[in-house]
mmCIF file of C-alpha atoms in Angstrom:
data_model
loop_
_atom_site.group_PDB
_atom_site.id
_atom_site.type_symbol
_atom_site.label_atom_id
_atom_site.label_comp_id
_atom_site.label_asym_id
_atom_site.label_seq_id
_atom_site.Cartn_x
_atom_site.Cartn_y
_atom_site.Cartn_z
ATOM 1 C CA MET A 1 22.162 -65.979 32.227
ATOM 2 C CA SER A 2 20.479 -63.063 30.642
ATOM 3 C CA GLU A 3 17.260 -63.810 28.666
ATOM 4 C CA HIS A 4 17.690 -63.786 24.987
ATOM 5 C CA THR A 5 14.856 -61.428 23.427
ATOM 6 C CA ASP A 6 14.331 -61.790 19.936
ATOM 7 C CA ALA A 7 13.563 -58.287 18.356
ATOM 8 C CA LEU A 8 10.712 -60.175 16.219
ATOM 9 C CA ALA A 9 9.245 -61.881 18.979
ATOM 10 C CA PRO A 10 5.780 -60.760 19.778
ATOM 11 C CA ARG A 11 5.705 -58.412 22.846
ATOM 12 C CA GLU A 12 3.283 -58.159 25.583
ATOM 13 C CA GLU A 13 0.281 -55.878 24.669
ATOM 14 C CA GLU A 14 0.742 -52.519 26.129
ATOM 15 C CA ALA A 15 -2.131 -51.022 27.945
ATOM 16 C CA ASP A 16 -4.580 -48.632 26.388
ATOM 17 C CA VAL A 17 -4.397 -45.725 28.720
ATOM 18 C CA HIS A 18 -6.587 -42.987 28.103
ATOM 19 C CA PHE A 19 -6.252 -39.380 30.003
ATOM 20 C CA GLU A 20 -9.015 -36.708 30.144
ATOM 21 C CA PRO A 21 -8.158 -33.171 29.568
ATOM 22 C CA VAL A 22 -7.869 -30.997 32.281
ATOM 23 C CA ILE A 23 -9.171 -28.106 30.893
ATOM 24 C CA LYS A 24 -11.849 -28.340 27.846
ATOM 25 C CA LEU A 25 -11.206 -25.658 25.106
ATOM 26 C CA THR A 26 -14.746 -24.694 23.855
ATOM 27 C CA GLU A 27 -14.292 -21.425 22.619
ATOM 28 C CA GLN A 28 -13.219 -20.613 19.024
ATOM 29 C CA VAL A 29 -10.693 -17.774 18.623
ATOM 30 C CA GLU A 30 -11.126 -15.782 15.473
ATOM 31 C CA THR A 31 -7.666 -14.909 14.012
ATOM 32 C CA LYS A 32 -7.471 -11.873 11.971
ATOM 33 C CA THR A 33 -4.817 -11.718 8.992
ATOM 34 C CA MET A 34 -5.666 -8.176 7.996
ATOM 35 C CA GLU A 35 -6.645 -9.715 4.537
ATOM 36 C CA GLU A 36 -10.260 -9.863 4.909
ATOM 37 C CA ASP A 37 -10.988 -6.793 3.210
ATOM 38 C CA GLU A 38 -9.186 -7.848 0.127
ATOM 39 C CA GLU A 39 -9.760 -10.212 -2.856
ATOM 40 C CA VAL A 40 -7.187 -12.374 -4.238
ATOM 41 C CA LEU A 41 -6.383 -11.264 -7.985
ATOM 42 C CA PHE A 42 -3.694 -13.842 -8.406
ATOM 43 C CA LYS A 43 -2.284 -16.891 -6.430
ATOM 44 C CA MET A 44 0.651 -19.023 -7.202
ATOM 45 C CA ARG A 45 3.199 -21.195 -5.428
ATOM 46 C CA ALA A 46 6.785 -19.676 -5.458
ATOM 47 C CA LYS A 47 10.058 -19.399 -3.667
ATOM 48 C CA LEU A 48 10.979 -15.865 -2.552
ATOM 49 C CA PHE A 49 14.537 -14.519 -2.027
ATOM 50 C CA ARG A 50 16.043 -11.174 -0.747
ATOM 51 C CA PHE A 51 19.647 -10.057 -1.765
ATOM 52 C CA ASP A 52 21.834 -9.325 1.278
ATOM 53 C CA SER A 53 24.007 -6.569 0.769
ATOM 54 C CA GLU A 54 26.602 -6.947 3.580
ATOM 55 C CA SER A 55 27.238 -10.455 2.120
ATOM 56 C CA THR A 56 26.477 -10.105 -1.466
ATOM 57 C CA GLU A 57 24.467 -13.105 -1.788
ATOM 58 C CA TRP A 58 20.684 -14.079 -2.285
ATOM 59 C CA LYS A 59 19.075 -15.384 0.894
ATOM 60 C CA GLU A 60 16.079 -17.353 0.995
ATOM 61 C CA ARG A 61 13.146 -15.549 2.729
ATOM 62 C CA GLY A 62 10.190 -18.511 2.248
ATOM 63 C CA THR A 63 8.200 -20.933 0.132
ATOM 64 C CA GLY A 64 4.529 -20.480 -0.057
ATOM 65 C CA ASP A 65 1.786 -18.661 -2.364
ATOM 66 C CA VAL A 66 2.474 -15.479 -3.455
ATOM 67 C CA ARG A 67 -0.580 -13.338 -3.848
ATOM 68 C CA LEU A 68 -1.849 -10.054 -5.305
ATOM 69 C CA LEU A 69 -4.465 -8.819 -3.270
ATOM 70 C CA SER A 70 -6.785 -5.898 -4.176
ATOM 71 C CA HIS A 71 -8.189 -3.923 -1.334
ATOM 72 C CA LYS A 72 -12.358 -3.813 -1.700
ATOM 73 C CA GLU A 73 -12.467 -0.108 -1.028
ATOM 74 C CA THR A 74 -9.490 1.712 -2.232
ATOM 75 C CA ARG A 75 -8.887 -1.002 -5.064
ATOM 76 C CA LYS A 76 -5.021 -0.706 -4.344
ATOM 77 C CA VAL A 77 -3.278 -4.019 -5.158
ATOM 78 C CA ARG A 78 -0.358 -5.344 -2.758
ATOM 79 C CA LEU A 79 2.004 -8.361 -3.031
ATOM 80 C CA VAL A 80 1.768 -10.752 -0.016
ATOM 81 C CA MET A 81 3.442 -13.768 0.520
ATOM 82 C CA ARG A 82 3.204 -16.320 3.412
ATOM 83 C CA ARG A 83 5.626 -19.117 4.247
ATOM 84 C CA ASP A 84 4.219 -22.856 4.179
ATOM 85 C CA LYS A 85 3.122 -24.096 7.493
ATOM 86 C CA THR A 86 3.997 -21.047 9.784
ATOM 87 C CA LEU A 87 1.939 -18.755 7.745
ATOM 88 C CA LYS A 88 4.624 -15.874 8.832
ATOM 89 C CA VAL A 89 4.742 -12.884 6.313
ATOM 90 C CA CYS A 90 7.704 -12.963 4.124
ATOM 91 C CA ALA A 91 6.822 -10.328 1.593
ATOM 92 C CA ASN A 92 4.096 -7.297 1.975
ATOM 93 C CA HIS A 93 4.258 -4.427 -0.289
ATOM 94 C CA VAL A 94 2.335 -2.109 -2.386
ATOM 95 C CA ILE A 95 3.138 -2.658 -6.267
ATOM 96 C CA THR A 96 4.285 0.684 -7.413
ATOM 97 C CA SER A 97 4.869 2.001 -10.805
ATOM 98 C CA ASP A 98 8.656 2.246 -10.168
ATOM 99 C CA MET A 99 9.250 -1.211 -9.680
ATOM 100 C CA LYS A 100 10.709 -2.754 -12.571
ATOM 101 C CA LEU A 101 10.398 -6.610 -13.050
ATOM 102 C CA GLN A 102 13.723 -7.746 -14.540
ATOM 103 C CA PRO A 103 14.558 -11.268 -15.472
ATOM 104 C CA ASN A 104 17.089 -13.163 -13.100
ATOM 105 C CA ILE A 105 20.370 -13.912 -14.779
ATOM 106 C CA GLY A 106 20.196 -17.590 -16.192
ATOM 107 C CA SER A 107 16.644 -18.252 -15.308
ATOM 108 C CA ASP A 108 13.514 -17.827 -17.534
ATOM 109 C CA ARG A 109 11.291 -18.674 -14.531
ATOM 110 C CA SER A 110 12.565 -15.928 -12.060
ATOM 111 C CA TRP A 111 12.083 -12.060 -11.533
ATOM 112 C CA VAL A 112 13.906 -9.628 -9.478
ATOM 113 C CA TRP A 113 12.643 -6.226 -8.384
ATOM 114 C CA LYS A 114 13.626 -3.456 -5.845
ATOM 115 C CA VAL A 115 10.898 -2.437 -3.222
ATOM 116 C CA ALA A 116 11.250 1.044 -1.407
ATOM 117 C CA ALA A 117 9.615 -0.347 2.022
ATOM 118 C CA ASP A 118 8.747 -3.981 2.524
ATOM 119 C CA TYR A 119 6.360 -4.425 5.406
ATOM 120 C CA SER A 120 7.040 -8.072 6.268
ATOM 121 C CA GLU A 121 9.448 -7.232 8.847
ATOM 122 C CA THR A 122 9.435 -4.442 11.332
ATOM 123 C CA PRO A 123 10.738 -1.629 10.542
ATOM 124 C CA PRO A 124 9.776 -1.658 7.065
ATOM 125 C CA THR A 125 12.908 -1.957 5.156
ATOM 126 C CA SER A 126 14.179 -1.546 1.260
ATOM 127 C CA GLU A 127 14.826 -4.968 -0.297
ATOM 128 C CA THR A 128 15.872 -6.264 -3.564
ATOM 129 C CA LEU A 129 13.656 -9.259 -3.967
ATOM 130 C CA ALA A 130 13.717 -12.359 -6.367
ATOM 131 C CA ILE A 131 10.978 -14.607 -6.873
ATOM 132 C CA ARG A 132 11.292 -17.874 -8.508
ATOM 133 C CA LEU A 133 8.289 -19.937 -9.969
ATOM 134 C CA ALA A 134 7.609 -23.529 -11.040
ATOM 135 C CA ASN A 135 8.213 -23.097 -14.883
ATOM 136 C CA ALA A 136 8.527 -20.088 -17.328
ATOM 137 C CA GLU A 137 4.857 -20.010 -18.307
ATOM 138 C CA ASN A 138 4.065 -19.247 -14.339
ATOM 139 C CA ALA A 139 6.734 -16.648 -14.542
ATOM 140 C CA ASN A 140 5.108 -15.056 -17.628
ATOM 141 C CA GLN A 141 1.749 -15.085 -15.960
ATOM 142 C CA PHE A 142 3.155 -13.587 -12.770
ATOM 143 C CA LYS A 143 4.848 -10.679 -14.721
ATOM 144 C CA ALA A 144 1.656 -10.023 -16.480
ATOM 145 C CA LYS A 145 -0.374 -9.806 -13.457
ATOM 146 C CA PHE A 146 2.334 -8.021 -11.719
ATOM 147 C CA GLU A 147 2.358 -5.394 -14.439
ATOM 148 C CA GLU A 148 -1.284 -5.349 -14.764
ATOM 149 C CA ALA A 149 -1.459 -4.323 -10.829
ATOM 150 C CA GLN A 150 1.048 -1.640 -11.215
ATOM 151 C CA ALA A 151 -1.326 -0.066 -14.037
ATOM 152 C CA ASN A 152 -4.191 -0.367 -11.599
ATOM 153 C CA ASN A 153 -2.453 1.552 -8.851
ATOM 154 C CA ALA A 154 -0.717 4.170 -11.208
ATOM 155 C CA LYS A 155 -4.261 4.803 -12.392
ATOM 156 C CA LEU A 156 -5.699 5.162 -8.845
ATOM 157 C CA SER A 157 -2.878 7.468 -7.848
ATOM 158 C CA GLY A 158 -4.055 10.030 -10.781
ATOM 159 C CA GLY A 159 -1.671 8.983 -13.391
ATOM 160 C CA LEU A 160 1.825 7.508 -13.691
ATOM 161 C CA ALA A 161 3.661 8.417 -10.534
ATOM 162 C CA PRO A 162 7.114 9.617 -11.455
ATOM 163 C CA THR A 163 9.967 7.517 -10.403
ATOM 164 C CA VAL A 164 12.532 9.300 -7.912
ATOM 165 C CA GLU A 165 15.368 9.142 -11.066
ATOM 166 C CA GLU A 166 12.681 10.907 -13.274
ATOM 167 C CA GLU A 167 12.066 13.510 -10.358
ATOM 168 C CA ALA A 168 15.459 14.130 -10.142
ATOM 169 C CA GLU A 169 15.987 14.511 -14.027
ATOM 170 C CA ALA A 170 12.993 16.858 -14.447
ATOM 171 C CA GLY A 171 14.227 19.010 -11.521
ATOM 172 C CA ALA A 172 17.883 19.438 -13.139
ATOM 173 C CA ARG A 173 16.241 19.752 -16.571
ATOM 174 C CA ASP A 174 14.114 22.800 -15.554
ATOM 175 C CA GLY A 175 16.646 24.354 -13.397
ATOM 176 C CA LYS A 176 14.312 24.772 -10.324
ATOM 177 C CA LYS A 177 15.473 27.206 -8.349
ATOM 178 C CA ASN A 178 14.609 27.778 -4.597
ATOM 179 C CA GLU A 179 12.510 30.998 -4.283
ATOM 180 C CA ASP A 180 12.157 30.888 -0.549
ATOM 181 C CA PRO A 181 15.418 32.299 1.067
ATOM 182 C CA MET A 182 14.312 30.807 4.376
ATOM 183 C CA LYS A 183 14.168 27.114 2.760
ATOM 184 C CA GLU A 184 16.936 25.076 2.781
ATOM 185 C CA PRO A 185 18.349 24.431 -0.809
ATOM 186 C CA GLU A 186 17.208 21.102 -2.467
ATOM 187 C CA THR A 187 20.065 18.866 -3.770
ATOM 188 C CA VAL A 188 19.157 17.214 -6.973
ATOM 189 C CA ALA A 189 21.297 14.163 -7.973
ATOM 190 C CA GLU A 190 22.966 14.347 -11.632
ATOM 191 C CA PRO A 191 21.511 11.636 -13.973
ATOM 192 C CA VAL A 192 24.174 8.876 -14.941
ATOM 193 C CA SER A 193 24.553 8.287 -18.448
ATOM 194 C CA LYS A 194 24.119 4.894 -19.400
ATOM 195 C CA ASP A 195 27.043 4.721 -22.253
#
């Protein structure tokens, strides 16, 4: 007959085997994040989403700490977010004056904005991003710091930089003509009325 084994019965003690490593790693490798020359102005835990226009749905980009970093020399502020555990960058762009934080429909703790060039992936892409924070108070803190960074970057670039739409409207209003006959004519988009 076969031997009956009880799951609760004590087993024979296993031998404690120890193996020495073949190669000892004594050298410390310095990792550069390219954030060494920047100071953290704002840091808060959040979840980031991007809008996928092909499938017309929001896709999660990552959860982690969203940070606003100011370069020590240029004083320009950028938004950087890394995923938890893997530390992979899921958002990396300079905050510009033409970015408009808009509340996400149906939520008082999330914001949506458009980015002309997000450098978290190669090549840089134009994205519509949404960020969700823990509560409405945190969302308002994020908005205040984001707008503060916009004002700072606009001041550094010599005043408020006009948006693409404002430049197009100004060009149409002024009736700019192309004086150089050898130069290709510029096309100006007609402003869309919001009635």
